[in-house]
Short mmCIF file of C-alpha atoms in Angstrom, two decimals:
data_model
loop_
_atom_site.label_atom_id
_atom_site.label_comp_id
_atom_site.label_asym_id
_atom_site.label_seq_id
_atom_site.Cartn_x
_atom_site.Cartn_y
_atom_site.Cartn_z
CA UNK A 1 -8.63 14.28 7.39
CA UNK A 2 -5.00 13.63 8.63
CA UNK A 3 -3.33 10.54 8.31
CA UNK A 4 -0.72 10.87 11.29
CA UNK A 5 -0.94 10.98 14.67
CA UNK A 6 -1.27 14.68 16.13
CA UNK A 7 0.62 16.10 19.11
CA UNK A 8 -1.90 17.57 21.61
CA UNK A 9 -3.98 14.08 21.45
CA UNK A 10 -3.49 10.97 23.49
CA UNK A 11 -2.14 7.79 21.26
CA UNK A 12 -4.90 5.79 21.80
CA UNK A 13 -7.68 8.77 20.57
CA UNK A 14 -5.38 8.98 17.57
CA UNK A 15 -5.17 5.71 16.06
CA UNK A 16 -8.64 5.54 17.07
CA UNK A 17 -9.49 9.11 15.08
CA UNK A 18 -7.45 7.85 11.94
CA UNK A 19 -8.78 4.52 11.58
CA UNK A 20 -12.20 5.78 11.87
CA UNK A 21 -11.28 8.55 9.42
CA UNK A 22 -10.14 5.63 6.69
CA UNK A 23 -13.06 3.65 7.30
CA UNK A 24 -15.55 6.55 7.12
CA UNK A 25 -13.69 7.40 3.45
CA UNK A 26 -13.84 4.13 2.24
CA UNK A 27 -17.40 4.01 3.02
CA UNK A 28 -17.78 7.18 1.62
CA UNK A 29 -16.00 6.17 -1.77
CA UNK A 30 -18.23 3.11 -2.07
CA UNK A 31 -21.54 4.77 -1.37
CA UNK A 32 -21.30 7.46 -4.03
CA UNK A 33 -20.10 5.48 -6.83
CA UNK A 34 -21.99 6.12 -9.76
CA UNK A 35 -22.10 4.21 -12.93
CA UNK A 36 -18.85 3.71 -14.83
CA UNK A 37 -17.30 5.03 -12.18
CA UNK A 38 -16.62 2.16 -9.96
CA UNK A 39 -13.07 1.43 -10.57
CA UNK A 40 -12.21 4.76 -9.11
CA UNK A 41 -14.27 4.16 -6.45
CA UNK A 42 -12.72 0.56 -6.05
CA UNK A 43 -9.16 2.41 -6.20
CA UNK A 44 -9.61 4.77 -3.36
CA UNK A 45 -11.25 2.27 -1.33
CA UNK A 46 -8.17 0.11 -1.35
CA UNK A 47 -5.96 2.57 -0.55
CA UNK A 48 -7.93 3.39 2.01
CA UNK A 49 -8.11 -0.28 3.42
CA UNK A 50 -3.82 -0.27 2.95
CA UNK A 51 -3.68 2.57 5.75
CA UNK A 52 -5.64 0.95 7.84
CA UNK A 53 -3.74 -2.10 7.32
CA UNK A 54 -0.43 -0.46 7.96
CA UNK A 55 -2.10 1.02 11.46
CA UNK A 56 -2.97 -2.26 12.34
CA UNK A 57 0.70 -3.74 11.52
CA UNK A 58 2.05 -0.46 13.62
CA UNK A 59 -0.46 -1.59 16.64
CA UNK A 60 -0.03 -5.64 15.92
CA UNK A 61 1.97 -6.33 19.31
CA UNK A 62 -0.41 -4.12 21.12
CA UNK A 63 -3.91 -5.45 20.53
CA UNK A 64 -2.29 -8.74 20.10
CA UNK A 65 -2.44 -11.68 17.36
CA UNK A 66 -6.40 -12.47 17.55
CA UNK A 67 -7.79 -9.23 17.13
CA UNK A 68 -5.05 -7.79 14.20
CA UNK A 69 -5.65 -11.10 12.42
CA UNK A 70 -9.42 -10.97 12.67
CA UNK A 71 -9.47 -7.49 11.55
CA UNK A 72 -6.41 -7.95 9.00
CA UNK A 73 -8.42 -10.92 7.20
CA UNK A 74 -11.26 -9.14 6.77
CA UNK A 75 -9.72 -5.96 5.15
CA UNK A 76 -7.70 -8.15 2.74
CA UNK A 77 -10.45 -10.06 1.76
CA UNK A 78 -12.69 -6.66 0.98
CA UNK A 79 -9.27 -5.29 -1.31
CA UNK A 80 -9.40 -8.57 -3.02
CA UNK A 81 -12.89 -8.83 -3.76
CA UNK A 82 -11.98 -5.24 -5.78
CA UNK A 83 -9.00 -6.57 -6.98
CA UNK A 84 -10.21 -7.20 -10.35
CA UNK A 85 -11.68 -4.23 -11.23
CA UNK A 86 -8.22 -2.26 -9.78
CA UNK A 87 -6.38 -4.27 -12.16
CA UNK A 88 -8.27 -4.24 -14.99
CA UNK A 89 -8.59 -0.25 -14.40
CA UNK A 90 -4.49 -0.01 -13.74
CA UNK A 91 -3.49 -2.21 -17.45
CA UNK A 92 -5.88 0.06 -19.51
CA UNK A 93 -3.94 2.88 -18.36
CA UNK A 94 -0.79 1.35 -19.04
CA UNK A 95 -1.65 -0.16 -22.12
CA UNK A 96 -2.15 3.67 -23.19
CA UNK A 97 0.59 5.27 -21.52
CA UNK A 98 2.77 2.06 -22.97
CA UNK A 99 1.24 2.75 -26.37
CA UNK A 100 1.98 6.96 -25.85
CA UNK A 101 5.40 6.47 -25.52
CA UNK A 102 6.03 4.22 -28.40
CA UNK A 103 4.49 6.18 -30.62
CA UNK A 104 1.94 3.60 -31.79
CA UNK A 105 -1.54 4.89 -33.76
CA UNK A 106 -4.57 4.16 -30.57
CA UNK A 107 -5.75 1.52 -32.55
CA UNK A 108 -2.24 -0.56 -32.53
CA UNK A 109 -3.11 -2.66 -29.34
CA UNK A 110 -7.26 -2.20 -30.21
CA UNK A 111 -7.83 -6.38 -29.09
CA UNK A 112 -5.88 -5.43 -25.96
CA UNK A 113 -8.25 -2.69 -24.71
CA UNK A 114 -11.25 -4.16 -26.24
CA UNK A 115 -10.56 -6.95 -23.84
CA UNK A 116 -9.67 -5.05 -20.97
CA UNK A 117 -12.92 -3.06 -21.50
CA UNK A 118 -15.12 -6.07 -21.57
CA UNK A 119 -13.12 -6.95 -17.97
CA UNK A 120 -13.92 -3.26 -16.73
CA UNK A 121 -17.73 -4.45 -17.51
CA UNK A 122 -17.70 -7.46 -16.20
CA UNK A 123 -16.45 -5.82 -13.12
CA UNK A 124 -18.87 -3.29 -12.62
CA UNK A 125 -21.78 -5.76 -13.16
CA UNK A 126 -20.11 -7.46 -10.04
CA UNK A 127 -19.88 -4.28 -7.78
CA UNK A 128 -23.33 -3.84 -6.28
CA UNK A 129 -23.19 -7.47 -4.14
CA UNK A 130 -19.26 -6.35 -3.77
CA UNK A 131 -20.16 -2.80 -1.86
CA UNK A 132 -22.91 -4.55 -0.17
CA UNK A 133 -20.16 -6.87 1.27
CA UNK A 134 -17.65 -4.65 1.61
CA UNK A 135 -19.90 -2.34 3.50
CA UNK A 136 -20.73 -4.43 6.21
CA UNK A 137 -17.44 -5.49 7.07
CA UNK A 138 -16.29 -1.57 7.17
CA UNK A 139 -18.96 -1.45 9.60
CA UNK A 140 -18.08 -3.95 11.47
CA UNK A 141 -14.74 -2.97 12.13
CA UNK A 142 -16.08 0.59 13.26
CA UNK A 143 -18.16 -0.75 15.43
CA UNK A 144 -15.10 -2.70 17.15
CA UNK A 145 -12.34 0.32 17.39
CA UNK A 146 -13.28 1.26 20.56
CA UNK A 147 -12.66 -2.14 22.29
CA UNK A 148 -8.82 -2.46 20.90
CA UNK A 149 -6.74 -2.52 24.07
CA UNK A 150 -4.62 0.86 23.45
CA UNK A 151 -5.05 2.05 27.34
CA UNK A 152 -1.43 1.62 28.12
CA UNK A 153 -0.14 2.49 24.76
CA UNK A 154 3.06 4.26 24.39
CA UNK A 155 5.08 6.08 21.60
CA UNK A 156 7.96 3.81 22.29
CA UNK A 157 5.30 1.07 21.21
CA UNK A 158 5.23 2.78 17.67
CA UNK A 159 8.70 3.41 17.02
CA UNK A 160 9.76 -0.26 18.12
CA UNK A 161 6.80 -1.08 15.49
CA UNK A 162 8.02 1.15 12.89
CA UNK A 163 11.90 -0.13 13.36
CA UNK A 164 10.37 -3.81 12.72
CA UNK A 165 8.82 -2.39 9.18
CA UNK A 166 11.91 -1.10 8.21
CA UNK A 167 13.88 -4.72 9.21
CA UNK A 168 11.46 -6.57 7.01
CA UNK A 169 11.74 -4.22 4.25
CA UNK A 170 15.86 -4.46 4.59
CA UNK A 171 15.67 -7.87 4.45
CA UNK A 172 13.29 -8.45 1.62
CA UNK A 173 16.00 -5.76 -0.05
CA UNK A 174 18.64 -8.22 0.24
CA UNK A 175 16.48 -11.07 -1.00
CA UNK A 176 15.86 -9.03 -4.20
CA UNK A 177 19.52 -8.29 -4.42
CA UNK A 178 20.58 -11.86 -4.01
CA UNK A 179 17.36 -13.39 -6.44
CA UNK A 180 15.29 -10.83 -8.30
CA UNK A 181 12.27 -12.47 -8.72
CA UNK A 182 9.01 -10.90 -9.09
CA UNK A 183 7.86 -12.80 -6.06
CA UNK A 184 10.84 -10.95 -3.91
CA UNK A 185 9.95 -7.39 -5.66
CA UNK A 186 6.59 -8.03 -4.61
CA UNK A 187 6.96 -8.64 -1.32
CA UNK A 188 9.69 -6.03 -1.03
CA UNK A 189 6.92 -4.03 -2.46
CA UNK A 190 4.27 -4.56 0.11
CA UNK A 191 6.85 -3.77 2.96
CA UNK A 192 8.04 -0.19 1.54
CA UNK A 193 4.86 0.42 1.64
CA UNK A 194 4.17 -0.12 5.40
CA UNK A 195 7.20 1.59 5.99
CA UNK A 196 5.95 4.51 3.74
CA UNK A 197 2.46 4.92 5.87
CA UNK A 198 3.52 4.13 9.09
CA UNK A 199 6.38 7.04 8.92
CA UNK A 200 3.46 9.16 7.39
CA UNK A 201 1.36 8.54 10.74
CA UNK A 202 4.65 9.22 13.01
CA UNK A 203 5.58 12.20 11.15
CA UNK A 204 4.61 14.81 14.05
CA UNK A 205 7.60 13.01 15.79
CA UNK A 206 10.34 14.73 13.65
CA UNK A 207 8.14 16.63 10.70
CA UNK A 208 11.50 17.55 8.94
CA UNK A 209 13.09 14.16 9.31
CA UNK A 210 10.31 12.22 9.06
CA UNK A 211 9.27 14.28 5.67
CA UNK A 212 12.67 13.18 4.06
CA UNK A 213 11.86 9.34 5.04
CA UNK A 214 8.33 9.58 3.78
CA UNK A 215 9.08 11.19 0.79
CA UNK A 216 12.40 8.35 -0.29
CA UNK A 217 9.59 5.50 0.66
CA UNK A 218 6.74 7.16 -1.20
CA UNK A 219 9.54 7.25 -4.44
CA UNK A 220 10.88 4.01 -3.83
CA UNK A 221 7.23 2.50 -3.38
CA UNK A 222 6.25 3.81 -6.97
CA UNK A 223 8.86 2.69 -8.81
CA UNK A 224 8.72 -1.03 -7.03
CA UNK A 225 4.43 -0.10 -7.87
CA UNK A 226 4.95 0.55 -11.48
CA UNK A 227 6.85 -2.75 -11.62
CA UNK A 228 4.06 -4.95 -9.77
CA UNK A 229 1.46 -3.66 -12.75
CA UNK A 230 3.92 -4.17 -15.39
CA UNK A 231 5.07 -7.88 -14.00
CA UNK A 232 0.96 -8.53 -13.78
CA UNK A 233 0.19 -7.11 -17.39
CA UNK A 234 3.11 -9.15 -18.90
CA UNK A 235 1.29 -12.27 -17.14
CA UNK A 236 -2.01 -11.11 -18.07
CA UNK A 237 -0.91 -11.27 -21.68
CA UNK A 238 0.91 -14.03 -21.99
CA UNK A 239 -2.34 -15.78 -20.65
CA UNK A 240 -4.68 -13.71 -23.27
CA UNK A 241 -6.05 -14.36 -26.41
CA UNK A 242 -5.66 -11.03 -28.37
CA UNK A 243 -3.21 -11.22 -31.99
CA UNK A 244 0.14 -12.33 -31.24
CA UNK A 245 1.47 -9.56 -32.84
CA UNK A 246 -0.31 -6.77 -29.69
CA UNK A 247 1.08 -9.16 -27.47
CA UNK A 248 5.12 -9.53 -28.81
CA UNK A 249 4.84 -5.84 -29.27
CA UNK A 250 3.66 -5.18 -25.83
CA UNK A 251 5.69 -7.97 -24.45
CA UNK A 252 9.05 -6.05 -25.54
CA UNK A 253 7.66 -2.72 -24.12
CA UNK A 254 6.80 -4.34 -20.99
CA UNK A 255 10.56 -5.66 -20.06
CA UNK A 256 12.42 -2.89 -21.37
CA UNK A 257 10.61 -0.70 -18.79
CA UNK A 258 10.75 -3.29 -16.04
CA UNK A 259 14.80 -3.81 -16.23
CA UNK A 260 14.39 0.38 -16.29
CA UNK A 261 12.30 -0.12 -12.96
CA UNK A 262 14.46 -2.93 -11.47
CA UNK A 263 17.81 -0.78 -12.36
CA UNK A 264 15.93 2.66 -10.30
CA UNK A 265 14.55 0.37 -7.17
CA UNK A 266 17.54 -1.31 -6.72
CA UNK A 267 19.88 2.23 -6.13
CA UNK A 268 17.14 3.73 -4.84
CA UNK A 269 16.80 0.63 -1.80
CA UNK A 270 20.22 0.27 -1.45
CA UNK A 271 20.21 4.23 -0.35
CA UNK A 272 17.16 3.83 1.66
CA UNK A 273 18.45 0.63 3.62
CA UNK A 274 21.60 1.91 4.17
CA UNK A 275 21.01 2.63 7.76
CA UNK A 276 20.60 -0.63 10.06
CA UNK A 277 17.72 -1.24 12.05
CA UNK A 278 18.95 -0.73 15.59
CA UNK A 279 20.18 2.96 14.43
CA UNK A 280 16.70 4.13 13.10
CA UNK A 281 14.62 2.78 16.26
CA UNK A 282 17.54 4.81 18.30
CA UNK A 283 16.86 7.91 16.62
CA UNK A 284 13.26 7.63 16.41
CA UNK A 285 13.52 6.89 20.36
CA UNK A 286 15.44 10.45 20.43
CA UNK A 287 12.72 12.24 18.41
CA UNK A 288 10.24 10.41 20.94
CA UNK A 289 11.72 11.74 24.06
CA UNK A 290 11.48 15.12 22.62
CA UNK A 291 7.47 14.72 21.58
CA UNK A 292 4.78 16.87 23.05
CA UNK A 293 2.41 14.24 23.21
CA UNK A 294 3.51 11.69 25.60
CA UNK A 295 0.69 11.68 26.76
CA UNK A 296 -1.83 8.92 27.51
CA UNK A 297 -5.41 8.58 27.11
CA UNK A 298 -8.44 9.56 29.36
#
């Protein structure tokens, strides 16, 4: 399975193949899960839904506002109904990692987990009716790919796309720069993230440029990631009921690490958005011209 579009197959065929290929691994995460292992199973199956998301914000203009929001909706609401087992999944393992690296005994935050546990539970007593519903709107979606209006679809299409990602992300940068709130990071956050998958399913336009832009938005995306799940778990906690103690602890390993992420995203964005808008859709357009596959569909 190959998340980007490939050169001797028409545009339309492609987005067509990689959506399907998403779906068909999100279904295929879902099905198997076993017991205790649903929140891996829940993790996959978002990421999956986030790359079909980001092929659906790269084909937005294209199969026009009704059927991206009627698709769109439904994906979010699927990751959201999983949300709670992701998150609950995510703050275990950075209650240990947080707990590793300050050299505290494993029982030192022991209410924490124990309470994080019980969520994981919880969770997975949830996650039959959850893949039942999840399920059928994966389905659904399959069964509508071949009616998105792609026929006249053109590479030009993508790039103009892509160079809108990268203008949203540049200006939530400078939002986070002028005000860093957790709200800006986290929108700033979702948009890197477009950016990173939508250069990842362009990258047979330029493989060696496009490598060095996927690669700085994958980085960038994991720092402003690790910051989203420590932002949550400092919420989480100050909304919990385990020993004050765990949480005052916690609470000062928590924003020592997030000023470490803010200081990292903030040089790392201000290297990434360095370039303006108009320049990047202007070379992608070059890379474009150059691209076996301008081809369209049969």
């Amino acid at each position: 399975m190959s998340y980007r579009l490939k050169t001797g197959e028409g545009l339309a065929a492609g987005i067509r193949r990689i959506a399907r290929e998403q779906l068909e691994s999100a279904l295929g995460e879902i099905a198997a899960a076993t017991a205790g292992k649903e929140a891996a199973a829940v993790h996959e199956t978002r990421k999956d839904i986030k790359k079909i998301r980001a092929l659906l914000r790269l084909i937005r203009r294209k199969i026009g506002p009704e059927i991206f929001r009627e698709e769109n909706d439904r994906l979010r609401e699927v990751a959201r109904g999983f949300s709670g087992s992701r998150d609950a999944r995510v703050q275990l393992q950075l209650l240990e990692k947080l707990g590793a690296e300050a050299e505290q005994s494993k029982t030192a935050f022991a209410e924490t987990a124990a309470a994080l546990q019980k969520e994981l539970a919880i969770h997975a007593d949830c996650f039959g009716p959850q893949r039942q519903t999840a399920e059928m709107t994966l389905r659904w979606i399959g069964d509508r790919l071949e009616g998105w209006p792609l026929g006249d679809l053109e590479i030009e299409d993508l790039c103009g796309a892509l160079r809108f990602s990268y203008k949203r992300g540049r200006r939530c940068f400078k939002c986070v720069g002028a005000e860093t709130t957790p709200e800006n990071f986290h929108s700033w956050r979702k948009r890197v993230k477009d950016i990173w998958y939508q250069s990842r399913l362009l990258q047979s336009l330029n493989p060696a440029v496009m490598s060095e832009i996927i690669k700085d938005a994958r980085t960038l995306g994991q720092q402003l990631g690790d910051l989203h799940d420590l932002g949550f778990f400092r919420m989480r906690l100050a909304a919990g009921a385990e020993r004050e103690e765990e949480r005052a602890v916690l609470g000062g390993l928590i924003s020592r690490h997030e000023r470490e992420r803010e200081e990292i995203a903030l040089d790392l964005g201000a290297r990434f958005f360095a370039e303006k808008p108009g320049a990047l859709e202007r070379r992608l357009l070059r890379y474009a011209r150059e691209w076996p596959a301008r081809v369209r569909p049969a």
